[in-house]
Amino acid sequence: MPDRPTVLRKRTLDKDLDKLMHVEDASKFVSRKLITPGIGMVFLGLAMLFAGVYVLDRPGAGLVIAAAALAAYMAMNIGANDVTNNVGAAVGARAITMGQALVIAAIFEILGATIAGGEVVKTISSSIVDAVQIPAGTLGWIMMAALMAAALWINLATWMNAPVSTTHSIVGAVIGAGIGAVGPEPVNWRVLAEITSSWITSPLIGGVIAAGLLYLVKTFIIYREDKISAAKRWVPVLIAMMIGGFTSYMILQLETAHSFSSRTIILIGIAAGVLGWLVVAPLVRKQAEGLENRNSSLRVLFRLPLIGSAALLSFAHGANDVSNAVGPLSAIVRVSLGHPLGDNAGPPIWVMLIGAFGISVGLLLFGPRLIRLVGEQITKLNPMRAYCVASSTAFTVIIASWLGLPVSTTHIAVGSVFGVGFFREWYTRNSKQRLAYLKRRAEVWVIDEPEDPNTHEVRRRYLVRRSHFMTIIAAWVITVPASGALAAVLYWLMVFLFV
């Protein structure tokens, strides 16, 4: 009888050790997944501790501490979702790395929130519903319900991959909780009309500014015979415009005594722009050394203005959207401390710090994936177009923050993208300068036959997803009543359980 072949089998001990190794590997994988939410929970605990230090010995301290946790959570949601619009363009255009984008956005979000976020916070905390007409205790629960409703609605929408605006969420929640508590009388319908009109006009303004910037870039740089010389002349001018405009805005924000006239502020902005031009022009000339006279070379020269516009947009976003997290918290804190709430009621600095650092923590923990998504899918980006979108969005949000109007940064960014896309379509068909330039370089086959605007290729190249327009409308129509209804229900539930 022939010998049976030897079969090598693992011993029971070896099998058990392999199983243990697989379990260990799985545990490590799961633990890595839990690190990020764990850090987020630690930040929420620190926010509660931070609030407790200031209000622990005051009446209503428990409500303030709970509201601080909700505000921190709301701020982290804003950082994880909205801030990607600020630096996604720069990352998508490969002007900066992911790590550089995270650092720039985190720093300038904190600066914008703490330096220039007070006006919009006052609008959210005391102007949407008239704080004077509402008893202090009722106002505190209204703001608590609004904060919880907005946070839950944004969380639900994120889970369902539904695009919503954090600004629309908190405004709708404040209105809904206010009506649920005391009826429609205390709602400041004039302020609400101003906010609503800004939601409509701000994307249009962003689109017009973006189109104007792209016209300047195409006319004076891209379609010139010597692109590099033109870029050396105009790129420093673009950077100087950003520096001058930002300087004027900062003076308006920081000088509380109104000692400067409008003419003086404009002159200071012009002086700052000229100084910036003197500093930047040699750097751009040095960058231009050895570059070929091609469009691809312009990417190198637009890296600096694109980084500047991303930083400026992060500052503007921090100044405007921090109110979505800490506006209700500011009202709760002032009510619990017995301070009057009115148009001139400024938020405490520690409240602003919770919102500012919450936005940055949310960005650092959850932002990279969405930054890649925004940078790659909003539109086909290059540094020139990305600069126009980021700069126009930044200046539009800055103007809204100065006026105290809570606007949707995301919608303004989409409006700017639309402005760039529609302008590219118009310019391609109507620019004599472009046609003459291409004819000289023999880069078109038939000059007299325009492309069919209905072809897929033309729509893909020149327009940026018209469906986004319906997304904006749907987000506005759905979010405001949904968050408002949820806030009203939560207010009644809170009053039933705790009051």
mmCIF file of N, CA and C in Angstrom, residues 114-233:
data_model
loop_
_atom_site.group_PDB
_atom_site.id
_atom_site.type_symbol
_atom_site.label_atom_id
_atom_site.label_comp_id
_atom_site.label_asym_id
_atom_site.label_seq_id
_atom_site.Cartn_x
_atom_site.Cartn_y
_atom_site.Cartn_z
ATOM 1 N N THR A 114 -12.270 86.055 15.581
ATOM 2 C CA THR A 114 -12.023 86.841 16.795
ATOM 3 C C THR A 114 -11.919 88.338 16.509
ATOM 4 N N ILE A 115 -11.409 88.709 15.332
ATOM 5 C CA ILE A 115 -11.206 90.136 15.036
ATOM 6 C C ILE A 115 -12.464 90.771 14.458
ATOM 7 N N ALA A 116 -13.126 90.079 13.544
ATOM 8 C CA ALA A 116 -14.183 90.739 12.768
ATOM 9 C C ALA A 116 -15.520 90.014 12.811
ATOM 10 N N GLY A 117 -15.708 89.075 13.720
ATOM 11 C CA GLY A 117 -16.952 88.311 13.723
ATOM 12 C C GLY A 117 -18.071 88.881 14.561
ATOM 13 N N GLY A 118 -17.815 89.960 15.288
ATOM 14 C CA GLY A 118 -18.796 90.459 16.245
ATOM 15 C C GLY A 118 -20.082 90.966 15.648
ATOM 16 N N GLU A 119 -20.016 91.646 14.496
ATOM 17 C CA GLU A 119 -21.223 92.261 13.934
ATOM 18 C C GLU A 119 -22.262 91.224 13.547
ATOM 19 N N VAL A 120 -21.828 90.143 12.883
ATOM 20 C CA VAL A 120 -22.795 89.134 12.464
ATOM 21 C C VAL A 120 -23.311 88.358 13.665
ATOM 22 N N VAL A 121 -22.484 88.155 14.682
ATOM 23 C CA VAL A 121 -22.937 87.494 15.902
ATOM 24 C C VAL A 121 -24.062 88.298 16.544
ATOM 25 N N LYS A 122 -23.925 89.630 16.567
ATOM 26 C CA LYS A 122 -24.979 90.474 17.142
ATOM 27 C C LYS A 122 -26.288 90.331 16.369
ATOM 28 N N THR A 123 -26.193 90.193 15.038
ATOM 29 C CA THR A 123 -27.407 90.021 14.237
ATOM 30 C C THR A 123 -28.117 88.726 14.595
ATOM 31 N N ILE A 124 -27.369 87.623 14.711
ATOM 32 C CA ILE A 124 -27.966 86.332 15.028
ATOM 33 C C ILE A 124 -28.530 86.330 16.439
ATOM 34 N N SER A 125 -27.785 86.916 17.388
ATOM 35 C CA SER A 125 -28.164 86.795 18.793
ATOM 36 C C SER A 125 -29.293 87.721 19.213
ATOM 37 N N SER A 126 -29.453 88.869 18.555
ATOM 38 C CA SER A 126 -30.424 89.818 19.089
ATOM 39 C C SER A 126 -31.234 90.588 18.061
ATOM 40 N N SER A 127 -30.998 90.386 16.767
ATOM 41 C CA SER A 127 -31.702 91.195 15.771
ATOM 42 C C SER A 127 -32.747 90.427 14.985
ATOM 43 N N ILE A 128 -32.604 89.105 14.849
ATOM 44 C CA ILE A 128 -33.609 88.347 14.095
ATOM 45 C C ILE A 128 -34.923 88.312 14.857
ATOM 46 N N VAL A 129 -34.844 87.996 16.153
ATOM 47 C CA VAL A 129 -36.006 88.186 17.034
ATOM 48 C C VAL A 129 -35.651 89.306 18.006
ATOM 49 N N ASP A 130 -36.593 90.192 18.242
ATOM 50 C CA ASP A 130 -36.341 91.360 19.076
ATOM 51 C C ASP A 130 -36.185 90.922 20.532
ATOM 52 N N ALA A 131 -34.930 90.966 21.008
ATOM 53 C CA ALA A 131 -34.638 90.493 22.368
ATOM 54 C C ALA A 131 -35.330 91.335 23.426
ATOM 55 N N VAL A 132 -35.642 92.584 23.112
ATOM 56 C CA VAL A 132 -36.271 93.458 24.101
ATOM 57 C C VAL A 132 -37.696 93.005 24.399
ATOM 58 N N GLN A 133 -38.390 92.416 23.427
ATOM 59 C CA GLN A 133 -39.783 92.027 23.606
ATOM 60 C C GLN A 133 -39.952 90.654 24.254
ATOM 61 N N ILE A 134 -38.859 89.926 24.473
ATOM 62 C CA ILE A 134 -38.950 88.550 24.969
ATOM 63 C C ILE A 134 -38.359 88.477 26.368
ATOM 64 N N PRO A 135 -39.041 87.837 27.328
ATOM 65 C CA PRO A 135 -38.457 87.664 28.664
ATOM 66 C C PRO A 135 -37.119 86.943 28.593
ATOM 67 N N ALA A 136 -36.230 87.307 29.511
ATOM 68 C CA ALA A 136 -34.862 86.775 29.468
ATOM 69 C C ALA A 136 -34.836 85.253 29.525
ATOM 70 N N GLY A 137 -35.622 84.654 30.417
ATOM 71 C CA GLY A 137 -35.625 83.201 30.522
ATOM 72 C C GLY A 137 -36.114 82.532 29.257
ATOM 73 N N THR A 138 -37.149 83.083 28.648
ATOM 74 C CA THR A 138 -37.684 82.530 27.404
ATOM 75 C C THR A 138 -36.670 82.650 26.282
ATOM 76 N N LEU A 139 -35.966 83.784 26.211
ATOM 77 C CA LEU A 139 -34.974 83.990 25.147
ATOM 78 C C LEU A 139 -33.854 82.950 25.239
ATOM 79 N N GLY A 140 -33.426 82.637 26.473
ATOM 80 C CA GLY A 140 -32.378 81.637 26.632
ATOM 81 C C GLY A 140 -32.786 80.286 26.072
ATOM 82 N N TRP A 141 -34.025 79.847 26.334
ATOM 83 C CA TRP A 141 -34.495 78.564 25.815
ATOM 84 C C TRP A 141 -34.730 78.615 24.315
ATOM 85 N N ILE A 142 -35.142 79.782 23.793
ATOM 86 C CA ILE A 142 -35.287 79.931 22.339
ATOM 87 C C ILE A 142 -33.947 79.698 21.643
ATOM 88 N N MET A 143 -32.898 80.328 22.154
ATOM 89 C CA MET A 143 -31.589 80.190 21.538
ATOM 90 C C MET A 143 -31.025 78.784 21.717
ATOM 91 N N MET A 144 -31.303 78.158 22.842
ATOM 92 C CA MET A 144 -30.863 76.776 23.062
ATOM 93 C C MET A 144 -31.528 75.846 22.058
ATOM 94 N N ALA A 145 -32.832 76.008 21.869
ATOM 95 C CA ALA A 145 -33.546 75.173 20.908
ATOM 96 C C ALA A 145 -33.043 75.426 19.486
ATOM 97 N N ALA A 146 -32.786 76.702 19.164
ATOM 98 C CA ALA A 146 -32.290 77.025 17.825
ATOM 99 C C ALA A 146 -30.932 76.396 17.576
ATOM 100 N N LEU A 147 -30.047 76.464 18.550
ATOM 101 C CA LEU A 147 -28.708 75.910 18.400
ATOM 102 C C LEU A 147 -28.772 74.395 18.221
ATOM 103 N N MET A 148 -29.595 73.727 19.045
ATOM 104 C CA MET A 148 -29.714 72.274 18.932
ATOM 105 C C MET A 148 -30.359 71.877 17.603
ATOM 106 N N ALA A 149 -31.383 72.598 17.183
ATOM 107 C CA ALA A 149 -32.072 72.263 15.936
ATOM 108 C C ALA A 149 -31.150 72.415 14.735
ATOM 109 N N ALA A 150 -30.398 73.523 14.697
ATOM 110 C CA ALA A 150 -29.491 73.741 13.569
ATOM 111 C C ALA A 150 -28.423 72.663 13.515
ATOM 112 N N ALA A 151 -27.867 72.306 14.679
ATOM 113 C CA ALA A 151 -26.822 71.276 14.711
ATOM 114 C C ALA A 151 -27.376 69.928 14.252
ATOM 115 N N LEU A 152 -28.577 69.557 14.739
ATOM 116 C CA LEU A 152 -29.175 68.284 14.345
ATOM 117 C C LEU A 152 -29.527 68.265 12.858
ATOM 118 N N TRP A 153 -30.049 69.378 12.358
ATOM 119 C CA TRP A 153 -30.420 69.422 10.939
ATOM 120 C C TRP A 153 -29.190 69.294 10.046
ATOM 121 N N ILE A 154 -28.120 69.984 10.390
ATOM 122 C CA ILE A 154 -26.896 69.890 9.589
ATOM 123 C C ILE A 154 -26.321 68.479 9.655
ATOM 124 N N ASN A 155 -26.372 67.867 10.849
ATOM 125 C CA ASN A 155 -25.882 66.500 10.994
ATOM 126 C C ASN A 155 -26.695 65.534 10.133
ATOM 127 N N LEU A 156 -28.016 65.677 10.167
ATOM 128 C CA LEU A 156 -28.890 64.823 9.369
ATOM 129 C C LEU A 156 -28.639 65.026 7.875
ATOM 130 N N ALA A 157 -28.533 66.283 7.466
ATOM 131 C CA ALA A 157 -28.309 66.570 6.054
ATOM 132 C C ALA A 157 -26.965 66.033 5.580
ATOM 133 N N THR A 158 -25.945 66.133 6.430
ATOM 134 C CA THR A 158 -24.634 65.599 6.076
ATOM 135 C C THR A 158 -24.698 64.091 5.918
ATOM 136 N N TRP A 159 -25.394 63.427 6.835
ATOM 137 C CA TRP A 159 -25.534 61.973 6.773
ATOM 138 C C TRP A 159 -26.265 61.551 5.494
ATOM 139 N N MET A 160 -27.233 62.381 5.040
ATOM 140 C CA MET A 160 -27.998 62.075 3.830
ATOM 141 C C MET A 160 -27.345 62.623 2.573
ATOM 142 N N ASN A 161 -26.141 63.223 2.711
ATOM 143 C CA ASN A 161 -25.431 63.832 1.579
ATOM 144 C C ASN A 161 -26.265 64.913 0.906
ATOM 145 N N ALA A 162 -27.051 65.625 1.697
ATOM 146 C CA ALA A 162 -27.876 66.713 1.178
ATOM 147 C C ALA A 162 -27.162 68.038 1.426
ATOM 148 N N PRO A 163 -26.985 68.869 0.400
ATOM 149 C CA PRO A 163 -26.273 70.135 0.581
ATOM 150 C C PRO A 163 -27.151 71.179 1.248
ATOM 151 N N VAL A 164 -26.793 71.620 2.440
ATOM 152 C CA VAL A 164 -27.535 72.674 3.133
ATOM 153 C C VAL A 164 -26.557 73.738 3.600
ATOM 154 N N SER A 165 -27.086 74.899 3.898
ATOM 155 C CA SER A 165 -26.280 76.023 4.361
ATOM 156 C C SER A 165 -26.387 76.131 5.876
ATOM 157 N N THR A 166 -25.249 76.245 6.548
ATOM 158 C CA THR A 166 -25.272 76.445 8.003
ATOM 159 C C THR A 166 -25.905 77.783 8.355
ATOM 160 N N THR A 167 -25.713 78.784 7.527
ATOM 161 C CA THR A 167 -26.326 80.088 7.775
ATOM 162 C C THR A 167 -27.844 79.994 7.684
ATOM 163 N N HIS A 168 -28.346 79.361 6.633
ATOM 164 C CA HIS A 168 -29.796 79.185 6.507
ATOM 165 C C HIS A 168 -30.346 78.389 7.685
ATOM 166 N N SER A 169 -29.580 77.400 8.130
ATOM 167 C CA SER A 169 -30.050 76.541 9.223
ATOM 168 C C SER A 169 -30.247 77.328 10.508
ATOM 169 N N ILE A 170 -29.270 78.140 10.894
ATOM 170 C CA ILE A 170 -29.367 78.841 12.174
ATOM 171 C C ILE A 170 -30.389 79.979 12.098
ATOM 172 N N VAL A 171 -30.469 80.667 10.971
ATOM 173 C CA VAL A 171 -31.468 81.735 10.841
ATOM 174 C C VAL A 171 -32.874 81.146 10.901
ATOM 175 N N GLY A 172 -33.116 80.060 10.161
ATOM 176 C CA GLY A 172 -34.418 79.417 10.213
ATOM 177 C C GLY A 172 -34.751 78.895 11.598
ATOM 178 N N ALA A 173 -33.740 78.359 12.305
ATOM 179 C CA ALA A 173 -33.971 77.817 13.642
ATOM 180 C C ALA A 173 -34.323 78.913 14.632
ATOM 181 N N VAL A 174 -33.646 80.049 14.579
ATOM 182 C CA VAL A 174 -33.961 81.159 15.479
ATOM 183 C C VAL A 174 -35.388 81.657 15.230
ATOM 184 N N ILE A 175 -35.764 81.775 13.966
ATOM 185 C CA ILE A 175 -37.118 82.228 13.640
ATOM 186 C C ILE A 175 -38.148 81.212 14.131
ATOM 187 N N GLY A 176 -37.906 79.918 13.858
ATOM 188 C CA GLY A 176 -38.865 78.892 14.248
ATOM 189 C C GLY A 176 -39.037 78.793 15.746
ATOM 190 N N ALA A 177 -37.924 78.820 16.490
ATOM 191 C CA ALA A 177 -38.018 78.749 17.946
ATOM 192 C C ALA A 177 -38.706 79.990 18.505
ATOM 193 N N GLY A 178 -38.404 81.155 17.919
ATOM 194 C CA GLY A 178 -39.049 82.382 18.391
ATOM 195 C C GLY A 178 -40.543 82.374 18.171
ATOM 196 N N ILE A 179 -40.972 81.933 16.984
ATOM 197 C CA ILE A 179 -42.409 81.865 16.710
ATOM 198 C C ILE A 179 -43.066 80.807 17.584
ATOM 199 N N GLY A 180 -42.394 79.677 17.774
ATOM 200 C CA GLY A 180 -42.948 78.631 18.624
ATOM 201 C C GLY A 180 -43.095 79.065 20.067
ATOM 202 N N ALA A 181 -42.223 79.977 20.512
ATOM 203 C CA ALA A 181 -42.257 80.402 21.910
ATOM 204 C C ALA A 181 -43.255 81.513 22.162
ATOM 205 N N VAL A 182 -43.221 82.555 21.355
ATOM 206 C CA VAL A 182 -44.024 83.748 21.653
ATOM 207 C C VAL A 182 -44.833 84.246 20.458
ATOM 208 N N GLY A 183 -44.849 83.496 19.360
ATOM 209 C CA GLY A 183 -45.600 83.946 18.206
ATOM 210 C C GLY A 183 -44.755 84.798 17.267
ATOM 211 N N PRO A 184 -45.347 85.287 16.172
ATOM 212 C CA PRO A 184 -44.579 86.006 15.152
ATOM 213 C C PRO A 184 -44.266 87.464 15.486
ATOM 214 N N GLU A 185 -44.858 88.017 16.552
ATOM 215 C CA GLU A 185 -44.683 89.450 16.811
ATOM 216 C C GLU A 185 -43.232 89.861 17.043
ATOM 217 N N PRO A 186 -42.445 89.129 17.851
ATOM 218 C CA PRO A 186 -41.073 89.600 18.101
ATOM 219 C C PRO A 186 -40.112 89.403 16.919
ATOM 220 N N VAL A 187 -40.530 88.663 15.884
ATOM 221 C CA VAL A 187 -39.630 88.456 14.739
ATOM 222 C C VAL A 187 -39.442 89.784 14.021
ATOM 223 N N ASN A 188 -38.209 90.161 13.840
ATOM 224 C CA ASN A 188 -37.880 91.418 13.159
ATOM 225 C C ASN A 188 -37.923 91.167 11.661
ATOM 226 N N TRP A 189 -39.097 91.392 11.072
ATOM 227 C CA TRP A 189 -39.282 91.048 9.659
ATOM 228 C C TRP A 189 -38.447 91.928 8.743
ATOM 229 N N ARG A 190 -38.132 93.144 9.166
ATOM 230 C CA ARG A 190 -37.286 94.013 8.332
ATOM 231 C C ARG A 190 -35.875 93.440 8.236
ATOM 232 N N VAL A 191 -35.321 93.023 9.381
ATOM 233 C CA VAL A 191 -33.989 92.405 9.372
ATOM 234 C C VAL A 191 -34.018 91.110 8.577
ATOM 235 N N LEU A 192 -35.090 90.324 8.743
ATOM 236 C CA LEU A 192 -35.200 89.071 8.006
ATOM 237 C C LEU A 192 -35.252 89.324 6.496
ATOM 238 N N ALA A 193 -35.952 90.399 6.091
ATOM 239 C CA ALA A 193 -36.005 90.741 4.666
ATOM 240 C C ALA A 193 -34.621 91.125 4.149
ATOM 241 N N GLU A 194 -33.858 91.856 4.957
ATOM 242 C CA GLU A 194 -32.494 92.215 4.556
ATOM 243 C C GLU A 194 -31.620 90.970 4.398
ATOM 244 N N ILE A 195 -31.734 90.029 5.352
ATOM 245 C CA ILE A 195 -30.947 88.803 5.282
ATOM 246 C C ILE A 195 -31.334 87.999 4.044
ATOM 247 N N THR A 196 -32.647 87.872 3.805
ATOM 248 C CA THR A 196 -33.118 87.103 2.661
ATOM 249 C C THR A 196 -32.642 87.719 1.354
ATOM 250 N N SER A 197 -32.730 89.038 1.254
ATOM 251 C CA SER A 197 -32.265 89.695 0.028
ATOM 252 C C SER A 197 -30.769 89.501 -0.169
ATOM 253 N N SER A 198 -30.018 89.464 0.936
ATOM 254 C CA SER A 198 -28.578 89.241 0.808
ATOM 255 C C SER A 198 -28.276 87.832 0.325
ATOM 256 N N TRP A 199 -29.110 86.848 0.696
ATOM 257 C CA TRP A 199 -28.930 85.485 0.194
ATOM 258 C C TRP A 199 -29.097 85.431 -1.323
ATOM 259 N N ILE A 200 -29.948 86.304 -1.858
ATOM 260 C CA ILE A 200 -30.194 86.320 -3.300
ATOM 261 C C ILE A 200 -29.132 87.137 -4.032
ATOM 262 N N THR A 201 -28.820 88.317 -3.480
ATOM 263 C CA THR A 201 -27.926 89.222 -4.197
ATOM 264 C C THR A 201 -26.448 88.857 -4.049
ATOM 265 N N SER A 202 -26.055 88.279 -2.902
ATOM 266 C CA SER A 202 -24.634 88.028 -2.694
ATOM 267 C C SER A 202 -24.032 87.045 -3.706
ATOM 268 N N PRO A 203 -24.719 85.941 -4.084
ATOM 269 C CA PRO A 203 -24.137 85.121 -5.152
ATOM 270 C C PRO A 203 -24.020 85.848 -6.477
ATOM 271 N N LEU A 204 -24.992 86.743 -6.766
ATOM 272 C CA LEU A 204 -24.909 87.523 -8.000
ATOM 273 C C LEU A 204 -23.716 88.474 -7.964
ATOM 274 N N ILE A 205 -23.514 89.138 -6.819
ATOM 275 C CA ILE A 205 -22.368 90.045 -6.686
ATOM 276 C C ILE A 205 -21.060 89.270 -6.820
ATOM 277 N N GLY A 206 -20.990 88.095 -6.155
ATOM 278 C CA GLY A 206 -19.787 87.276 -6.273
ATOM 279 C C GLY A 206 -19.514 86.877 -7.713
ATOM 280 N N GLY A 207 -20.567 86.518 -8.450
ATOM 281 C CA GLY A 207 -20.390 86.140 -9.847
ATOM 282 C C GLY A 207 -19.908 87.285 -10.713
ATOM 283 N N VAL A 208 -20.449 88.482 -10.481
ATOM 284 C CA VAL A 208 -20.032 89.646 -11.265
ATOM 285 C C VAL A 208 -18.569 89.991 -10.985
ATOM 286 N N ILE A 209 -18.171 89.981 -9.711
ATOM 287 C CA ILE A 209 -16.783 90.287 -9.368
ATOM 288 C C ILE A 209 -15.841 89.251 -9.966
ATOM 289 N N ALA A 210 -16.210 87.972 -9.879
ATOM 290 C CA ALA A 210 -15.364 86.913 -10.433
ATOM 291 C C ALA A 210 -15.211 87.064 -11.944
ATOM 292 N N ALA A 211 -16.328 87.374 -12.623
ATOM 293 C CA ALA A 211 -16.257 87.567 -14.066
ATOM 294 C C ALA A 211 -15.379 88.769 -14.424
ATOM 295 N N GLY A 212 -15.494 89.849 -13.641
ATOM 296 C CA GLY A 212 -14.653 91.010 -13.900
ATOM 297 C C GLY A 212 -13.173 90.719 -13.726
ATOM 298 N N LEU A 213 -12.835 89.972 -12.682
ATOM 299 C CA LEU A 213 -11.432 89.605 -12.467
ATOM 300 C C LEU A 213 -10.918 88.721 -13.597
ATOM 301 N N LEU A 214 -11.755 87.758 -14.043
ATOM 302 C CA LEU A 214 -11.317 86.885 -15.123
ATOM 303 C C LEU A 214 -11.164 87.661 -16.429
ATOM 304 N N TYR A 215 -12.032 88.654 -16.653
ATOM 305 C CA TYR A 215 -11.877 89.506 -17.834
ATOM 306 C C TYR A 215 -10.535 90.226 -17.812
ATOM 307 N N LEU A 216 -10.185 90.741 -16.648
ATOM 308 C CA LEU A 216 -8.898 91.424 -16.522
ATOM 309 C C LEU A 216 -7.742 90.464 -16.817
ATOM 310 N N VAL A 217 -7.819 89.260 -16.269
ATOM 311 C CA VAL A 217 -6.737 88.281 -16.448
ATOM 312 C C VAL A 217 -6.619 87.862 -17.908
ATOM 313 N N LYS A 218 -7.758 87.590 -18.550
ATOM 314 C CA LYS A 218 -7.718 87.146 -19.945
ATOM 315 C C LYS A 218 -7.269 88.270 -20.882
ATOM 316 N N THR A 219 -7.778 89.476 -20.636
ATOM 317 C CA THR A 219 -7.504 90.578 -21.557
ATOM 318 C C THR A 219 -6.077 91.078 -21.438
ATOM 319 N N PHE A 220 -5.565 91.180 -20.214
ATOM 320 C CA PHE A 220 -4.268 91.816 -20.016
ATOM 321 C C PHE A 220 -3.111 90.834 -19.806
ATOM 322 N N ILE A 221 -3.426 89.527 -19.678
ATOM 323 C CA ILE A 221 -2.336 88.576 -19.432
ATOM 324 C C ILE A 221 -2.377 87.404 -20.407
ATOM 325 N N ILE A 222 -3.477 86.627 -20.410
ATOM 326 C CA ILE A 222 -3.486 85.358 -21.132
ATOM 327 C C ILE A 222 -3.374 85.548 -22.638
ATOM 328 N N TYR A 223 -4.129 86.486 -23.209
ATOM 329 C CA TYR A 223 -4.136 86.661 -24.655
ATOM 330 C C TYR A 223 -3.235 87.808 -25.091
ATOM 331 N N ARG A 224 -2.105 87.905 -24.485
ATOM 332 C CA ARG A 224 -1.044 88.826 -24.901
ATOM 333 C C ARG A 224 0.069 88.027 -25.565
ATOM 334 N N GLU A 225 0.761 88.676 -26.490
ATOM 335 C CA GLU A 225 1.846 87.975 -27.175
ATOM 336 C C GLU A 225 2.938 87.562 -26.196
ATOM 337 N N ASP A 226 3.311 88.463 -25.300
ATOM 338 C CA ASP A 226 4.318 88.151 -24.283
ATOM 339 C C ASP A 226 3.608 87.978 -22.940
ATOM 340 N N LYS A 227 3.174 86.755 -22.650
ATOM 341 C CA LYS A 227 2.388 86.491 -21.446
ATOM 342 C C LYS A 227 3.201 86.760 -20.182
ATOM 343 N N ILE A 228 4.459 86.390 -20.192
ATOM 344 C CA ILE A 228 5.273 86.500 -18.986
ATOM 345 C C ILE A 228 5.477 87.966 -18.610
ATOM 346 N N SER A 229 5.774 88.791 -19.605
ATOM 347 C CA SER A 229 5.938 90.225 -19.311
ATOM 348 C C SER A 229 4.637 90.825 -18.799
ATOM 349 N N ALA A 230 3.524 90.437 -19.415
ATOM 350 C CA ALA A 230 2.228 90.942 -18.958
ATOM 351 C C ALA A 230 1.936 90.483 -17.529
ATOM 352 N N ALA A 231 2.263 89.225 -17.227
ATOM 353 C CA ALA A 231 2.033 88.721 -15.873
ATOM 354 C C ALA A 231 2.910 89.438 -14.857
ATOM 355 N N LYS A 232 4.158 89.703 -15.219
ATOM 356 C CA LYS A 232 5.048 90.432 -14.299
ATOM 357 C C LYS A 232 4.503 91.826 -14.005
ATOM 358 N N ARG A 233 3.762 92.395 -14.949
ATOM 359 C CA ARG A 233 3.205 93.724 -14.754
ATOM 360 C C ARG A 233 1.917 93.677 -13.930
#
